[in-house]
CSV table of C-alpha atoms in Angstrom, one decimal:
chain,number,residue,atom,x,y,z
A,1,MET,CA,-75.7,112.4,-30.8
A,2,ALA,CA,-76.1,108.8,-32.3
A,3,PRO,CA,-79.7,107.4,-32.3
A,4,THR,CA,-80.4,104.7,-30.4
A,5,ASP,CA,-83.3,102.0,-30.3
A,6,GLU,CA,-85.8,101.5,-27.6
A,7,THR,CA,-83.3,99.5,-26.2
A,8,GLY,CA,-81.2,102.6,-25.0
A,9,GLN,CA,-78.2,100.6,-26.8
A,10,ALA,CA,-76.4,102.4,-29.7
A,11,ALA,CA,-77.1,101.8,-33.1
A,12,GLN,CA,-74.9,99.7,-35.3
A,13,HIS,CA,-73.5,101.1,-38.4
A,14,PRO,CA,-72.1,99.0,-41.1
A,15,PRO,CA,-68.0,98.8,-40.9
A,16,THR,CA,-66.6,101.5,-43.2
A,17,PRO,CA,-64.6,99.7,-46.0
A,18,GLY,CA,-60.7,100.1,-45.3
A,19,ALA,CA,-61.5,100.3,-41.8
A,20,PRO,CA,-60.2,97.1,-39.3
A,21,PRO,CA,-63.1,95.0,-37.9
A,22,PRO,CA,-63.9,96.2,-34.2
A,23,ALA,CA,-62.8,93.8,-31.5
A,24,GLY,CA,-65.1,91.1,-30.3
A,25,PRO,CA,-65.4,90.5,-26.3
A,26,PRO,CA,-62.1,89.9,-24.6
A,27,PRO,CA,-61.9,85.5,-24.5
A,28,ALA,CA,-62.5,84.3,-21.3
A,29,ASP,CA,-59.3,83.4,-18.8
A,30,PRO,CA,-59.5,79.5,-17.7
A,31,ALA,CA,-57.5,80.6,-14.8
A,32,ALA,CA,-59.8,82.9,-13.6
A,33,GLY,CA,-62.8,80.7,-13.1
A,34,GLN,CA,-59.8,77.9,-11.1
A,35,SER,CA,-58.4,80.7,-8.8
A,36,SER,CA,-60.7,79.6,-5.9
A,37,GLY,CA,-60.6,75.9,-6.8
A,38,MET,CA,-57.7,73.1,-6.2
A,39,PRO,CA,-54.3,73.3,-7.9
A,40,ARG,CA,-53.6,70.7,-10.2
A,41,TRP,CA,-50.5,69.8,-8.3
A,42,LEU,CA,-51.5,69.3,-5.0
A,43,PRO,CA,-53.1,65.8,-6.1
A,44,ARG,CA,-50.3,64.8,-7.2
A,45,ALA,CA,-48.0,65.9,-4.1
A,46,MET,CA,-50.8,64.0,-1.5
A,47,VAL,CA,-50.6,60.9,-3.2
A,48,LEU,CA,-46.4,61.4,-3.2
A,49,ALA,CA,-46.6,62.3,0.1
A,50,LEU,CA,-49.1,58.9,1.4
A,51,ALA,CA,-46.9,56.7,-1.0
A,52,LEU,CA,-43.5,58.1,0.9
A,53,ILE,CA,-45.3,57.6,4.0
A,54,ALA,CA,-46.2,54.0,3.5
A,55,VAL,CA,-43.0,53.0,1.4
A,56,PHE,CA,-41.5,54.2,5.0
A,57,GLN,CA,-43.9,52.6,7.7
A,58,LEU,CA,-43.2,49.5,5.8
A,59,GLY,CA,-39.6,49.8,5.4
A,60,SER,CA,-39.8,50.6,9.4
A,61,TRP,CA,-42.2,47.5,10.4
A,62,ALA,CA,-39.7,44.9,7.6
A,63,PHE,CA,-36.8,46.2,9.2
A,64,HIS,CA,-38.0,45.7,13.1
A,65,GLU,CA,-39.0,42.1,11.7
A,66,LEU,CA,-35.7,41.6,10.3
A,67,THR,CA,-33.2,42.6,12.9
A,68,GLY,CA,-32.7,39.7,14.7
A,69,LEU,CA,-31.6,38.3,10.8
A,70,LEU,CA,-29.4,41.0,10.0
A,71,ILE,CA,-27.7,40.7,13.0
A,72,ASN,CA,-27.1,37.3,12.7
A,73,ILE,CA,-26.1,37.8,8.7
A,74,LEU,CA,-23.0,41.0,10.4
A,75,ILE,CA,-21.5,38.4,13.0
A,76,ALA,CA,-21.5,36.0,10.2
A,77,PHE,CA,-19.6,38.1,8.0
A,78,PHE,CA,-17.4,39.1,11.0
A,79,LEU,CA,-17.0,35.3,11.6
A,80,ALA,CA,-16.1,34.9,8.0
A,81,LEU,CA,-13.5,37.7,7.4
A,82,ALA,CA,-12.0,36.3,11.3
A,83,VAL,CA,-10.8,32.7,9.1
A,84,GLU,CA,-10.4,34.6,5.9
A,85,PRO,CA,-6.7,34.5,6.3
A,86,ALA,CA,-7.0,31.0,7.2
A,87,VAL,CA,-8.8,29.9,4.6
A,88,SER,CA,-6.9,32.1,1.9
A,89,TRP,CA,-3.4,30.6,3.2
A,90,MET,CA,-4.6,27.0,2.4
A,91,ALA,CA,-6.6,28.0,-0.6
A,92,ALA,CA,-3.2,29.1,-1.5
A,93,ARG,CA,-1.4,25.7,-1.2
A,94,GLY,CA,-3.9,23.7,-3.7
A,95,VAL,CA,-7.0,23.1,-1.4
A,96,ARG,CA,-10.2,23.8,-2.9
A,97,ARG,CA,-11.6,26.8,-1.3
A,98,GLY,CA,-15.0,25.2,0.0
A,99,LEU,CA,-12.8,22.2,1.7
A,100,ALA,CA,-10.4,24.7,3.3
A,101,THR,CA,-13.4,26.3,4.5
A,102,PHE,CA,-14.6,23.6,6.0
A,103,LEU,CA,-11.7,22.1,7.6
A,104,VAL,CA,-11.2,25.5,9.7
A,105,PHE,CA,-14.7,25.5,10.7
A,106,LEU,CA,-14.5,21.9,11.4
A,107,GLY,CA,-11.7,22.9,13.8
A,108,VAL,CA,-13.1,25.9,15.5
A,109,LEU,CA,-16.3,23.3,16.2
A,110,ILE,CA,-13.9,20.9,17.5
A,111,VAL,CA,-12.2,23.2,20.2
A,112,ALA,CA,-15.7,24.5,21.1
A,113,ALA,CA,-17.7,21.3,21.8
A,114,GLY,CA,-14.1,20.3,24.2
A,115,PHE,CA,-14.0,23.3,25.8
A,116,VAL,CA,-17.7,23.0,26.9
A,117,THR,CA,-17.9,19.5,27.5
A,118,LEU,CA,-15.0,19.9,29.7
A,119,LEU,CA,-17.0,23.1,31.9
A,120,GLY,CA,-20.0,21.0,32.0
A,121,SER,CA,-18.5,18.3,33.4
A,122,MET,CA,-17.2,20.5,36.0
A,123,LEU,CA,-19.9,22.5,36.8
A,124,ALA,CA,-21.7,19.0,36.7
A,125,GLY,CA,-19.1,17.3,39.0
A,126,GLN,CA,-19.5,20.6,41.5
A,127,ILE,CA,-23.3,20.2,41.8
A,128,ILE,CA,-23.3,16.8,42.9
A,129,LYS,CA,-20.5,17.1,45.3
A,130,ILE,CA,-22.0,20.1,46.6
A,131,VAL,CA,-25.8,18.0,46.7
A,132,GLU,CA,-24.0,15.3,48.4
A,133,ASP,CA,-21.9,17.3,51.0
A,134,PHE,CA,-25.3,19.4,51.6
A,135,PRO,CA,-26.3,17.5,54.6
A,136,GLU,CA,-22.8,18.5,56.4
A,137,TYR,CA,-23.3,21.8,55.6
A,138,LEU,CA,-26.6,21.9,56.9
A,139,ASP,CA,-25.8,20.1,60.3
A,140,SER,CA,-22.9,22.5,61.0
A,141,VAL,CA,-24.7,25.3,60.2
A,142,ILE,CA,-27.6,23.7,62.7
A,143,ASN,CA,-24.9,23.1,65.5
A,144,TRP,CA,-23.7,27.1,64.8
A,145,ILE,CA,-26.6,28.4,65.8
A,146,ASN,CA,-27.8,25.9,68.7
A,147,GLY,CA,-24.3,26.9,70.5
A,148,HIS,CA,-24.6,31.0,69.9
A,149,PHE,CA,-28.3,30.9,70.3
A,150,HIS,CA,-29.4,28.1,72.5
A,151,THR,CA,-31.7,26.9,70.6
A,152,GLU,CA,-32.7,23.1,69.6
A,153,LEU,CA,-32.9,23.0,66.0
A,154,ARG,CA,-33.0,19.6,64.1
A,155,ARG,CA,-32.2,19.3,60.6
A,156,VAL,CA,-35.3,16.2,60.8
A,157,ASP,CA,-37.8,19.8,61.6
A,158,ILE,CA,-36.1,21.8,59.1
A,159,GLN,CA,-36.9,19.5,56.0
A,160,GLU,CA,-40.2,18.8,56.8
A,161,GLY,CA,-41.0,22.3,57.1
A,162,LEU,CA,-39.3,22.9,53.8
A,163,LEU,CA,-41.6,19.6,52.0
A,164,ARG,CA,-44.5,20.7,53.8
A,165,SER,CA,-43.9,25.1,52.7
A,166,ASP,CA,-46.0,26.5,50.0
A,167,TRP,CA,-42.5,28.1,48.9
A,168,LEU,CA,-41.3,25.3,47.9
A,169,ARG,CA,-44.5,24.0,46.2
A,170,ASN,CA,-44.9,27.3,44.1
A,171,TYR,CA,-40.9,27.1,43.5
A,172,VAL,CA,-41.8,23.5,41.7
A,173,GLN,CA,-44.7,24.7,40.1
A,174,ASN,CA,-42.5,27.7,38.3
A,175,SER,CA,-39.8,25.9,37.6
A,176,ALA,CA,-41.5,23.3,35.7
A,177,THR,CA,-43.3,26.3,33.8
A,178,GLY,CA,-39.3,27.5,33.5
A,179,VAL,CA,-38.3,24.2,32.2
A,180,LEU,CA,-40.6,24.9,29.1
A,181,ASP,CA,-39.3,28.3,28.8
A,182,VAL,CA,-35.9,27.8,28.4
A,183,SER,CA,-36.3,24.6,26.4
A,184,ALA,CA,-37.6,27.0,24.2
A,185,GLN,CA,-34.3,29.4,24.3
A,186,VAL,CA,-31.7,26.8,23.6
A,187,LEU,CA,-33.8,25.4,20.5
A,188,GLY,CA,-34.0,28.9,19.3
A,189,GLY,CA,-29.8,30.0,20.3
A,190,LEU,CA,-29.1,26.2,18.8
A,191,PHE,CA,-31.0,27.6,15.6
A,192,GLN,CA,-29.8,31.6,15.6
A,193,LEU,CA,-25.7,29.1,15.7
A,194,LEU,CA,-26.7,27.1,12.9
A,195,THR,CA,-28.2,30.4,10.7
A,196,ILE,CA,-24.4,32.2,12.0
A,197,ALA,CA,-22.7,28.9,10.7
A,198,LEU,CA,-24.2,28.9,7.5
A,199,PHE,CA,-23.8,32.6,6.5
A,200,SER,CA,-20.3,32.6,7.7
A,201,PHE,CA,-19.2,29.5,5.5
A,202,TYR,CA,-20.5,30.5,2.8
A,203,PHE,CA,-19.1,34.2,3.2
A,204,ALA,CA,-15.8,32.6,3.5
A,205,ALA,CA,-16.1,30.2,1.1
A,206,ASP,CA,-17.4,32.1,-1.5
A,207,GLY,CA,-15.2,35.6,-1.0
A,208,PRO,CA,-14.1,35.8,-4.5
A,209,ARG,CA,-17.2,35.5,-6.2
A,210,LEU,CA,-18.7,37.8,-3.3
A,211,ARG,CA,-16.2,40.2,-4.3
A,212,ARG,CA,-16.7,40.3,-7.8
A,213,THR,CA,-20.3,40.5,-7.6
A,214,ILE,CA,-19.6,43.8,-5.7
A,215,CYS,CA,-17.6,45.4,-8.0
A,216,SER,CA,-19.0,44.7,-10.8
A,217,VAL,CA,-21.8,47.4,-9.9
A,218,LEU,CA,-18.9,49.9,-9.4
A,219,PRO,CA,-17.0,52.3,-11.8
A,220,PRO,CA,-13.2,50.9,-11.5
A,221,ALA,CA,-12.2,53.8,-9.0
A,222,ARG,CA,-14.6,52.9,-6.7
A,223,GLN,CA,-13.4,48.8,-7.2
A,224,ALA,CA,-10.3,49.9,-6.0
A,225,GLU,CA,-11.5,51.4,-2.8
A,226,VAL,CA,-13.7,48.4,-2.0
A,227,LEU,CA,-11.1,45.7,-2.0
A,228,ARG,CA,-8.6,47.8,-0.2
A,229,ALA,CA,-11.6,48.5,2.4
A,230,TRP,CA,-12.5,45.0,1.8
A,231,GLU,CA,-8.4,44.0,2.9
A,232,ILE,CA,-8.1,46.3,5.7
A,233,ALA,CA,-11.2,44.6,7.2
A,234,VAL,CA,-10.1,40.9,6.9
A,235,ASN,CA,-6.3,41.7,8.2
A,236,LYS,CA,-7.8,43.7,11.3
A,237,THR,CA,-10.8,40.8,12.2
A,238,GLY,CA,-8.0,38.3,11.9
A,239,GLY,CA,-5.6,39.8,13.5
A,240,TYR,CA,-7.6,40.9,16.4
A,241,LEU,CA,-8.7,37.5,16.5
A,242,TYR,CA,-5.7,35.5,16.3
A,243,SER,CA,-4.1,37.8,19.0
A,244,ARG,CA,-6.4,37.4,21.1
A,245,GLY,CA,-5.8,33.7,20.9
A,246,LEU,CA,-2.7,34.2,21.7
A,247,MET,CA,-3.0,35.9,25.0
A,248,ALA,CA,-5.7,33.7,25.8
A,249,LEU,CA,-3.0,30.9,25.2
A,250,ILE,CA,-0.8,32.6,27.4
A,251,SER,CA,-3.4,33.6,30.2
A,252,GLY,CA,-4.7,30.3,30.3
A,253,VAL,CA,-1.2,28.4,30.6
A,254,ALA,CA,-0.3,31.1,33.5
A,255,HIS,CA,-3.5,30.4,35.6
A,256,TYR,CA,-2.9,26.6,34.8
A,257,ILE,CA,0.2,26.8,36.6
A,258,LEU,CA,-1.0,28.7,39.5
A,259,LEU,CA,-3.7,26.4,40.1
A,260,GLU,CA,-2.1,23.4,39.5
A,261,PHE,CA,0.6,24.5,42.0
A,262,LEU,CA,-2.6,25.6,44.9
A,263,GLU,CA,-3.8,22.0,44.2
A,264,VAL,CA,-7.2,23.3,42.9
A,265,PRO,CA,-9.2,20.7,40.9
A,266,TYR,CA,-10.5,21.0,37.5
A,267,ALA,CA,-7.5,23.5,36.9
A,268,PRO,CA,-7.1,22.7,33.5
A,269,VAL,CA,-10.6,23.3,32.4
A,270,LEU,CA,-10.2,26.8,34.9
A,271,ALA,CA,-7.2,27.8,33.1
A,272,VAL,CA,-8.7,27.2,29.5
A,273,TRP,CA,-11.9,29.8,31.3
A,274,VAL,CA,-10.1,32.3,32.0
A,275,GLY,CA,-8.0,32.7,29.0
A,276,LEU,CA,-11.2,32.8,27.0
A,277,VAL,CA,-13.7,34.7,28.9
A,278,SER,CA,-10.5,37.5,29.7
A,279,GLN,CA,-9.5,37.8,25.9
A,280,PHE,CA,-12.9,37.5,23.9
A,281,ILE,CA,-15.6,39.4,26.6
A,282,PRO,CA,-14.7,43.1,26.9
A,283,THR,CA,-14.0,45.1,29.5
A,284,ILE,CA,-16.0,42.8,31.9
A,285,GLY,CA,-14.2,39.9,30.7
A,286,THR,CA,-11.6,39.9,33.3
A,287,TYR,CA,-14.2,39.7,36.7
A,288,LEU,CA,-15.8,37.2,35.2
A,289,ALA,CA,-13.1,34.7,34.0
A,290,GLY,CA,-11.2,35.2,37.7
A,291,ALA,CA,-14.6,34.9,39.8
A,292,LEU,CA,-15.4,31.4,39.0
A,293,PRO,CA,-11.2,30.1,39.9
A,294,MET,CA,-11.8,32.1,42.8
A,295,LEU,CA,-15.4,30.2,43.8
A,296,ILE,CA,-13.2,26.9,43.3
A,297,ALA,CA,-10.4,27.4,45.2
A,298,PHE,CA,-12.3,28.9,48.6
A,299,THR,CA,-14.0,25.3,49.0
A,300,VAL,CA,-10.8,24.2,49.1
A,301,ASN,CA,-9.1,26.6,51.4
A,302,PRO,CA,-10.2,30.5,51.8
A,303,TRP,CA,-6.2,32.0,51.5
A,304,TYR,CA,-6.4,30.2,48.1
A,305,ALA,CA,-9.1,32.3,46.7
A,306,LEU,CA,-6.8,35.4,47.9
A,307,TRP,CA,-3.8,34.4,45.8
A,308,VAL,CA,-5.7,33.7,43.1
A,309,LEU,CA,-7.2,37.1,43.3
A,310,ILE,CA,-3.6,38.8,43.9
A,311,PHE,CA,-2.3,36.5,40.8
A,312,VAL,CA,-5.2,37.6,38.6
A,313,VAL,CA,-4.8,41.2,39.4
A,314,ILE,CA,-1.1,41.1,38.9
A,315,TYR,CA,-1.6,39.3,35.4
A,316,GLN,CA,-3.8,42.1,34.3
A,317,GLN,CA,-1.3,44.4,35.0
A,318,PHE,CA,1.2,42.9,32.9
A,319,GLU,CA,-1.0,42.0,30.2
A,320,ASN,CA,-2.2,45.3,29.8
A,321,TYR,CA,1.5,47.3,30.0
A,322,VAL,CA,3.9,44.5,28.7
A,323,LEU,CA,1.7,42.1,26.6
A,324,GLN,CA,-0.8,43.1,24.7
A,325,PRO,CA,0.8,46.4,23.1
A,326,LYS,CA,3.5,44.6,21.7
A,327,LEU,CA,1.1,41.6,20.1
A,328,THR,CA,-1.7,44.1,19.1
A,329,SER,CA,0.2,47.1,17.6
A,330,LYS,CA,0.4,45.5,14.7
A,331,THR,CA,-2.8,44.1,14.5
A,332,VAL,CA,-5.7,46.3,16.5
A,333,ASP,CA,-3.4,49.2,17.0
A,334,ILE,CA,-6.3,51.9,19.2
A,335,HIS,CA,-5.9,53.6,21.8
A,336,PRO,CA,-7.8,52.0,24.7
A,337,ALA,CA,-9.9,54.9,25.4
A,338,VAL,CA,-11.0,54.4,21.8
A,339,ALA,CA,-11.0,50.9,22.4
A,340,PHE,CA,-13.6,51.4,25.6
A,341,GLY,CA,-15.4,53.7,24.0
A,342,SER,CA,-16.3,51.6,21.1
A,343,VAL,CA,-17.3,49.0,23.1
A,344,ILE,CA,-19.4,51.1,25.3
A,345,VAL,CA,-21.2,52.6,21.9
A,346,GLY,CA,-21.4,48.6,20.6
A,347,THR,CA,-23.2,47.4,24.0
A,348,ALA,CA,-25.2,50.2,23.6
A,349,LEU,CA,-26.6,49.7,19.6
A,350,LEU,CA,-26.3,45.2,19.6
A,351,GLY,CA,-25.9,44.1,23.4
A,352,ALA,CA,-23.3,41.6,23.5
A,353,VAL,CA,-22.7,41.4,19.8
A,354,GLY,CA,-21.9,44.9,19.2
A,355,ALA,CA,-19.5,44.4,22.3
A,356,LEU,CA,-17.7,41.7,20.2
A,357,ILE,CA,-17.5,42.9,17.0
A,358,ALA,CA,-16.8,46.7,18.1
A,359,ILE,CA,-13.1,46.8,18.4
A,360,PRO,CA,-12.5,44.7,15.2
A,361,ALA,CA,-14.8,47.3,13.8
A,362,ILE,CA,-13.1,50.3,14.8
A,363,ALA,CA,-10.0,49.1,13.7
A,364,THR,CA,-10.9,48.8,10.6
A,365,LEU,CA,-12.5,52.1,10.2
A,366,GLN,CA,-9.5,54.2,11.6
A,367,ALA,CA,-7.4,51.9,9.0
A,368,PHE,CA,-9.2,52.9,6.3
A,369,LEU,CA,-9.6,56.7,7.1
A,370,GLY,CA,-6.1,56.4,7.7
A,371,ALA,CA,-5.1,55.6,4.2
A,372,TYR,CA,-7.2,58.9,2.8
A,373,VAL,CA,-6.5,61.0,5.4
A,374,LYS,CA,-3.2,63.4,4.4
A,375,ARG,CA,-1.1,64.3,7.7
A,376,TYR,CA,1.8,66.9,7.9
A,377,ASP,CA,5.2,66.6,10.0
A,378,VAL,CA,4.3,68.7,13.0
A,379,THR,CA,6.6,71.5,14.1
A,380,ASP,CA,9.7,70.8,16.8
A,381,ASP,CA,7.5,73.0,19.7
A,382,PRO,CA,8.1,72.3,23.2
A,383,ARG,CA,4.0,73.0,23.4
A,384,VAL,CA,3.3,69.8,21.3
A,385,HIS,CA,4.9,67.8,24.2
A,386,GLY,CA,3.4,69.7,27.1
A,387,HIS,CA,6.5,72.1,27.9
A,388,ARG,CA,5.7,75.0,28.5
A,389,ALA,CA,8.2,77.9,27.1
A,390,VAL,CA,10.4,79.3,30.0
A,391,ASP,CA,10.1,83.1,28.5
A,392,ALA,CA,6.0,82.8,28.9
A,393,GLY,CA,6.2,81.8,32.7
A,394,ARG,CA,8.4,85.2,32.8
A,395,GLY,CA,6.2,87.6,30.5
A,396,VAL,CA,3.5,86.2,32.7
A,397,VAL,CA,5.6,87.3,35.7
A,398,ARG,CA,6.0,90.4,33.9
A,399,GLY,CA,3.0,91.5,32.9
A,400,VAL,CA,1.8,91.7,36.8
A,401,ARG,CA,4.6,93.7,37.7
A,402,ARG,CA,3.6,96.0,35.3
A,403,LEU,CA,-0.2,96.2,36.3
A,404,TRP,CA,0.9,96.4,39.7
A,405,GLN,CA,3.5,99.6,39.0
A,406,ARG,CA,0.2,101.3,37.3
A,407,ARG,CA,-2.4,100.8,40.3
A,408,PRO,CA,-3.1,104.8,41.8
A,409,GLY,CA,0.2,106.1,43.8
A,410,ALA,CA,2.4,103.8,42.3
A,411,THR,CA,5.8,105.3,42.1
A,412,PRO,CA,6.4,105.4,38.0
A,413,PRO,CA,9.3,103.5,37.1
A,414,GLY,CA,12.7,105.1,36.8
A,415,ASP,CA,12.6,107.2,39.8
A,416,GLY,CA,13.9,105.4,42.0
A,417,GLY,CA,11.1,104.8,43.9
A,418,PRO,CA,10.3,101.1,45.6
A,419,GLY,CA,8.0,100.6,42.3
A,420,SER,CA,11.3,100.9,39.8
A,421,SER,CA,13.0,97.9,38.4
A,422,PRO,CA,16.3,97.6,37.0
A,423,GLU,CA,14.5,95.1,34.1
A,424,ASP,CA,11.9,97.6,33.0
């Protein structure tokens, strides 16, 4: 038994020569002390998550604040694509690109200003005529009421009642307040038009430089794809604009002939209105375009409004089934259902702007995908054309007959019974 000291511990003997030294106490495990603490990666992960949330919130706020500017840039880009063929045509004939872009935009501005001036003069003339003829209309209405309801109304009494009414006073006050709102909206609209015009001018004038800048950060294979997509977008957008312009010209001439034949006032302005609105406002443009000439024709003769309505409906069918397929088959060749759906989606996303650019955008996407999607020859099968084979119908009849023969109590085929069939 080993000797012990007072504490009961065994006495330590000196180590034997040649024997390995005794092992010391095991080292303390550093992870054991931190097993109940926070892992090292958790603070970094929390900081990274907070940073990502902050960046997302900042990006969302910036995108919400810059939505108007981004929409203006998008409109300007599509407008630059629309005038690109004309600018490139003039630049190829020795005209500087900046001057060619200026001349194209000047022509568009002159046409738009002339149209707005003519339309404004027409509306102003109609409003003045309505104001001047209002007493006569009021007298005729009063006479009709007095004759049918045996009343004694007078125009003077009605005018005094209107002038002293609280409704008129409130309406004038609200109108005065609304004038300031309308003025602010007009100024905002002019600033928006100026922004779109400047961006579209720069996009069209510096188109080659912009393409070189974009391609300089891409590998050669991607550069070819970007340039191909750009070319398709220019062709589709420009083709859409020019085909719509040609159809607007044909529609305007046709409606001008009708309105001039009916002797409707302001026939040239109304014809231009019908041509532009019916072609450049998708889906509902035809109805908006036909409403104004119908209203003006109604003031001349109610039957003239009916003739205008009939002509608008007939011409719309002619345009949809004869004129439009021939003019847009080479420019914007998309199915009418796809065009209608794209207009709805564009309106839901960007409002009126989305409705205007939806069709050229979808046509560009369709043409770009068509260049990369591999297609195969379709087999000559009647089912492709919606026709069922004759043998298929016979097979159905034959299957039903066999089920009828296998019912309980039926005579087996071939026994000469009523259920037998020579075909079986």
